[in-house]
Structure formats: structure tokens, C-alpha cells
PDB file of C-alpha atoms in Angstrom:
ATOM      1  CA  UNK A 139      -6.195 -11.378  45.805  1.00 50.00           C
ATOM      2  CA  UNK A 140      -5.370  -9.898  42.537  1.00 54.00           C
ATOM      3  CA  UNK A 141      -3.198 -10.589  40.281  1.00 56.00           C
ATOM      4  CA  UNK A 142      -1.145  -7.433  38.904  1.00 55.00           C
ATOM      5  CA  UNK A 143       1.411  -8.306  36.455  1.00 55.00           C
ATOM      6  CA  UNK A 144       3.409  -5.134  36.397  1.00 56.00           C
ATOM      7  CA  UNK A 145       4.413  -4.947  32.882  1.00 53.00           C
ATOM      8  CA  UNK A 146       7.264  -2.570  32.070  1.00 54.00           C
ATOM      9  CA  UNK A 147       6.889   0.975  30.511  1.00 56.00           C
ATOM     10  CA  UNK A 148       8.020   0.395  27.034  1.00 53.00           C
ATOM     11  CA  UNK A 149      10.752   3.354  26.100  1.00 51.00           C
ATOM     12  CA  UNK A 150      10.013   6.648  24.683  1.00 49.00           C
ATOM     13  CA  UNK A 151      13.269   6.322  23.350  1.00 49.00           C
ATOM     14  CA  UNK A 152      12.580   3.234  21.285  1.00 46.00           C
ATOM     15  CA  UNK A 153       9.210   3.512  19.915  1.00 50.00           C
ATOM     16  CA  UNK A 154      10.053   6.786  17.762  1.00 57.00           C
ATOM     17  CA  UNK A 155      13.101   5.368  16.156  1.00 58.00           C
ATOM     18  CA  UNK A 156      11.314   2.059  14.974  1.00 68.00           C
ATOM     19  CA  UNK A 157       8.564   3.413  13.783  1.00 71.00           C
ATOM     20  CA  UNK A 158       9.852   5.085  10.677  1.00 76.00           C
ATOM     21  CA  UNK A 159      12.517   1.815  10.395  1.00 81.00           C
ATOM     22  CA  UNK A 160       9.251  -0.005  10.073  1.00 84.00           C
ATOM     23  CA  UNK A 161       7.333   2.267   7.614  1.00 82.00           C
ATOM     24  CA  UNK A 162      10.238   2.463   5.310  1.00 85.00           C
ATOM     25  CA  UNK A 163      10.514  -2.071   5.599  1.00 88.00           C
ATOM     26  CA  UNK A 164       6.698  -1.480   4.447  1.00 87.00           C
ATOM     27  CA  UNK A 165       7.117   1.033   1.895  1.00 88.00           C
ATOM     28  CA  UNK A 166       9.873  -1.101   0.473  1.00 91.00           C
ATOM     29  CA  UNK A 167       8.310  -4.235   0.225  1.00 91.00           C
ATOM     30  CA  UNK A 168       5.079  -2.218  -1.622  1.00 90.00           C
ATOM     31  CA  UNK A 169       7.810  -1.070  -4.239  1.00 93.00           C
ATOM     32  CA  UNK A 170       9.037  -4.685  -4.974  1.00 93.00           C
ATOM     33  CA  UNK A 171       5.333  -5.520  -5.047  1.00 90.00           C
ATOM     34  CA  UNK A 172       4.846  -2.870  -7.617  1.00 92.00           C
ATOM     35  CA  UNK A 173       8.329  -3.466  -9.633  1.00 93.00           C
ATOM     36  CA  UNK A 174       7.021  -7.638  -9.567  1.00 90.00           C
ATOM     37  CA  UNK A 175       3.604  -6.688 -11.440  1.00 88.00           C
ATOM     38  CA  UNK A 176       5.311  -3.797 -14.070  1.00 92.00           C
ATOM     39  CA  UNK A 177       7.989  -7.064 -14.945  1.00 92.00           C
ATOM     40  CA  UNK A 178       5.114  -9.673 -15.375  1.00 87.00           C
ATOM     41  CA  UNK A 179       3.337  -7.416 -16.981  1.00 87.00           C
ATOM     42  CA  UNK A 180       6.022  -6.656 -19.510  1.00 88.00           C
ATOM     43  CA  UNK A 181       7.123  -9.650 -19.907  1.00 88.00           C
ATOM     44  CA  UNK A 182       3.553 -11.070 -20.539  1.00 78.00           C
ATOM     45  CA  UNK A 183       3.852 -13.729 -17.744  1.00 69.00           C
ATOM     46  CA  UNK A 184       0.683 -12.242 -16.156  1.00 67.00           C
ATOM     47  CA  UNK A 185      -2.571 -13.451 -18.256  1.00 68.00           C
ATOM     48  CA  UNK A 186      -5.730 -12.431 -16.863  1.00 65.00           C
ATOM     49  CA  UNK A 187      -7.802 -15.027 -15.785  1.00 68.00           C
ATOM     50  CA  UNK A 188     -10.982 -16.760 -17.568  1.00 69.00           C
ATOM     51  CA  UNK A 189     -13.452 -15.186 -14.781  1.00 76.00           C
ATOM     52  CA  UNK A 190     -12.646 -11.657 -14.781  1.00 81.00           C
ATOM     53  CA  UNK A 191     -15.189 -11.470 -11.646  1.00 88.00           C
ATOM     54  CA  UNK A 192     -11.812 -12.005  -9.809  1.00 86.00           C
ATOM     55  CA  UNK A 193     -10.030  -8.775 -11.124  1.00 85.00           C
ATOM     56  CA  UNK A 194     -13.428  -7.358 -10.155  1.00 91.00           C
ATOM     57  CA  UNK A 195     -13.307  -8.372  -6.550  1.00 92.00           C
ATOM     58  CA  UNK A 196      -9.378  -7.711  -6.361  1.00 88.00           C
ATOM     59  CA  UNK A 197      -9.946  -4.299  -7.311  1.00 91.00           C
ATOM     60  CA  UNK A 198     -12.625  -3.757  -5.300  1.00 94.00           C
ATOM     61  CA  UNK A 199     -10.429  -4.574  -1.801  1.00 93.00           C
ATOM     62  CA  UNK A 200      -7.795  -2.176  -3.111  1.00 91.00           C
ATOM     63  CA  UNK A 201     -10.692   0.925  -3.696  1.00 94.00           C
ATOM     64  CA  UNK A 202     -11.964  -0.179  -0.242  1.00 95.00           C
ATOM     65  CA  UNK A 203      -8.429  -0.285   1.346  1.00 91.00           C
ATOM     66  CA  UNK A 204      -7.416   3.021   0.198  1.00 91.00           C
ATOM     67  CA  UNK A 205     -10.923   4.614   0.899  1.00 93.00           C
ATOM     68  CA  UNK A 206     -10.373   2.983   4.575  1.00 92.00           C
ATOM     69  CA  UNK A 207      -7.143   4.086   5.130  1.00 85.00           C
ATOM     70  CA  UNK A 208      -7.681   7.688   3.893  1.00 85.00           C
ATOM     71  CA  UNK A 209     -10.453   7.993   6.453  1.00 87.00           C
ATOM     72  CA  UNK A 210      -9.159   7.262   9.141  1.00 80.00           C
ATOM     73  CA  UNK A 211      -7.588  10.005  11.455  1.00 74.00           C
ATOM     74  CA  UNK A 212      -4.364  10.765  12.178  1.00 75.00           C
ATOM     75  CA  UNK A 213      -2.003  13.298  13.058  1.00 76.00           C
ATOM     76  CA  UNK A 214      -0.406  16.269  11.372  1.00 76.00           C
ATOM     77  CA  UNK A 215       2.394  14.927  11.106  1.00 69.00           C
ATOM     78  CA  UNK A 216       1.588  11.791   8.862  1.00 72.00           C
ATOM     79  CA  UNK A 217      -1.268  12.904   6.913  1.00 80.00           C
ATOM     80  CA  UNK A 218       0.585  13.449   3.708  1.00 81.00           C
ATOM     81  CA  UNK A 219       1.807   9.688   4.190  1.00 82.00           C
ATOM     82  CA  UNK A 220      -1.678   8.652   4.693  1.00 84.00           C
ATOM     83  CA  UNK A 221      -3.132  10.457   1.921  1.00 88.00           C
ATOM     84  CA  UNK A 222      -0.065   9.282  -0.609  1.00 88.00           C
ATOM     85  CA  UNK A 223      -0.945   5.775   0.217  1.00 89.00           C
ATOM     86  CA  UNK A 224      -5.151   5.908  -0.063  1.00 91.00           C
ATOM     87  CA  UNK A 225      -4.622   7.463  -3.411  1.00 93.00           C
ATOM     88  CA  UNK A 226      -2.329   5.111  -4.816  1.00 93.00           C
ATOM     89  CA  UNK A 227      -4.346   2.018  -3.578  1.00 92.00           C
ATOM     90  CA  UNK A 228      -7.377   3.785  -4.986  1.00 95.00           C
ATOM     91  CA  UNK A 229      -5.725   4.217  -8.215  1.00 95.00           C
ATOM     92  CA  UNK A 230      -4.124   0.706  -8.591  1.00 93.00           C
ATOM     93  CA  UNK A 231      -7.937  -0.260  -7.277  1.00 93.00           C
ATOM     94  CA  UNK A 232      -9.765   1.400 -10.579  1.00 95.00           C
ATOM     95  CA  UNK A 233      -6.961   0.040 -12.790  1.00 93.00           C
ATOM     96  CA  UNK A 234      -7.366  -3.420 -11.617  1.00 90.00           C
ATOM     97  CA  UNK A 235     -11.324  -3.557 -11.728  1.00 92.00           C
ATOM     98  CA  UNK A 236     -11.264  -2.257 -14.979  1.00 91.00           C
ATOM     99  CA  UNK A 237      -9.285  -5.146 -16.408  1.00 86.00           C
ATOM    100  CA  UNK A 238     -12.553  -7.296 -16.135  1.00 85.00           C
ATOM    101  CA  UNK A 239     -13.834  -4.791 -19.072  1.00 87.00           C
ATOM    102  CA  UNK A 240     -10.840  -4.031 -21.096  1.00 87.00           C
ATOM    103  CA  UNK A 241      -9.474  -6.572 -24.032  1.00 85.00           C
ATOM    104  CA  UNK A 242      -7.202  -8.844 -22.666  1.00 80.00           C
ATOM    105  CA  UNK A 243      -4.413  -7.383 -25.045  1.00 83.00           C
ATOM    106  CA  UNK A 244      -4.586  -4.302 -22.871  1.00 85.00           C
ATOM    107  CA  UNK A 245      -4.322  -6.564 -19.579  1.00 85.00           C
ATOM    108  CA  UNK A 246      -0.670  -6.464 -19.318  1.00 88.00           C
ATOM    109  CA  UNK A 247      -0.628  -2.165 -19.709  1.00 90.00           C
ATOM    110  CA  UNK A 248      -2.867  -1.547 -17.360  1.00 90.00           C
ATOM    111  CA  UNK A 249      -1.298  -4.602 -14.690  1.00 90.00           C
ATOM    112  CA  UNK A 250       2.302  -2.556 -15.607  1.00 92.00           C
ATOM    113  CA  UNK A 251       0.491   1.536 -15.089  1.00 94.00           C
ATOM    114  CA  UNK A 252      -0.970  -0.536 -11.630  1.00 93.00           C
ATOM    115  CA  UNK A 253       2.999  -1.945 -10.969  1.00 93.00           C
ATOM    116  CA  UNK A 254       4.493   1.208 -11.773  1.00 95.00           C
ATOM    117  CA  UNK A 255       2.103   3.624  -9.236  1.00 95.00           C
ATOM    118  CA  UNK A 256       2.292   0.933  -6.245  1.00 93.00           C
ATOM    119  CA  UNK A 257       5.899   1.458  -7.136  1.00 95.00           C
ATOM    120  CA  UNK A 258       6.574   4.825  -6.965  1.00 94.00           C
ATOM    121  CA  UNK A 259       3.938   5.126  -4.097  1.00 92.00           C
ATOM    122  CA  UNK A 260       6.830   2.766  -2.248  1.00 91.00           C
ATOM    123  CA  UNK A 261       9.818   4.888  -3.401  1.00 91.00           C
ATOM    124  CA  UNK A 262       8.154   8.672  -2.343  1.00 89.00           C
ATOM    125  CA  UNK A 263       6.749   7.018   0.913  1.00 85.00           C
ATOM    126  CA  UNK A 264      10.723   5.230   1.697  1.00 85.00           C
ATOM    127  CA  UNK A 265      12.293   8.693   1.438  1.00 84.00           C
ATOM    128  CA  UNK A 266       9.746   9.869   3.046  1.00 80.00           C
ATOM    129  CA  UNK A 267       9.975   7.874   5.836  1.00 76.00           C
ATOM    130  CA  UNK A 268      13.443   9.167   6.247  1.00 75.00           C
ATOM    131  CA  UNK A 269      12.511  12.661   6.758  1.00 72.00           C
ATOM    132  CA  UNK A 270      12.690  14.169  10.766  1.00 66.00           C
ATOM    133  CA  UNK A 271       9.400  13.652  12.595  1.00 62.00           C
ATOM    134  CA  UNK A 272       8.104  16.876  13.445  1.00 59.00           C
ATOM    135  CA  UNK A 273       6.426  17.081  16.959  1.00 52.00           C
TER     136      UNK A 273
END
């Protein structure tokens, strides 16, 4: 005999409304990220470390994050969110490997430029968010 665990439908009604709740709970928490690094950055807590192999690999995940996420496919409806976030991870990516080349006096501009686009990328993609799904 089998065993058939019925599990229940889950709600058309529910999903829609808690998926933008949840992108905007991401968005925001990518702004704080962002606003963290432009204050360390500013306020030279932030020193680049001895081995700047590790700015190297950081950097590299971000380029490889954003490239990954603007590849993959997805509907109409969210491509603008899709592409908004693989260009600002690229971005922050190139600005973050490059800090293994630059001087470390230019460490903390660079950290702040990275800080400020995660930033905004979490403010355009919150209001964003908030905007009626189209079907």
C-alpha cells in the first residue's frame, strides 16, 4: 500500500501578496548592507586587509552573482528587477576586485561608491517592489 500524504493546495490568494512583502524585506536589508559599508568607509573603520587576494576573491563572487542572476530567466513582469540587481552586484563586484590594485588610501572611496550603489540598488528595488504586479 502506498502512502499518499495529501498535502494541501497552498492559496493563490497568499502566495502573490508575500511575495513582494518578501522582496521589499530583501531589498531593505541590501540597503542597510550598502548604507553599513558607505559609513565604514567614511569613517575609515574599514582597512583593507594585508592579502588583497581576499578583495580579489570577494569581488569575484559578486561579478559571478550578478552574471548568474542576470541569466537566468524570468518573466516579463520582473525582468527590470532582475536586471537592476545583476548590474548593481556586477558593479559593486569590479569595485571590490579592484581594491586589491588600488592604493590603500583610495580603499575607503571605492568601499563607500560600492556602499552607496548596493544602496540605492535596495531603495529603487523597495519602491519597486511596491508597484502592482502586472499579469
Amino acid at each position: 500500500m502506498e502512502d499518499n500524504l495529501a498535502l494541501p493546495e497552498p492559496s493563490s490568494e497568499f502566495m502573490p501578496a508575500s511575495l513582494p512583502l518578501f522582496r521589499m524585506l530583501n531589498e531593505f536589508v541590501v540597503f542597510l548592507l550598502g548604507a553599513l559599508l558607505v559609513v565604514l568607509a567614511l569613517a575609515h573603520g574599514l582597512h583593507p586587509p594585508s592579502r588583497p587576494v581576499v578583495w580579489l576573491l570577494l569581488g569575484v563572487l559578486l561579478i559571478y552573482w550578478g552574471a548568474r542572476t542576470g541569466m537566468r530567466a524570468r518573466p516579463q513582469a520582473t525582468r527590470w528587477y532582475d536586471r537592476l540587481r545583476a548590474a548593481s552586484l556586477i558593479c559593486a563586484g569590479l569595485l571590490v576586485a579592484s581594491l586589491a590594485r588600488v592604493p590603500p588610501r583610495h580603499a575607503p572611496l571605492l568601499l563607500a561608491i560600492a556602499g552607496a550603489i548596493l544602496a540605492l540598488r535596495g531603495l529603487a528595488g523597495a519602491v519597486g517592489s511596491l508597484r502592482p504586479q502586472q499579469s
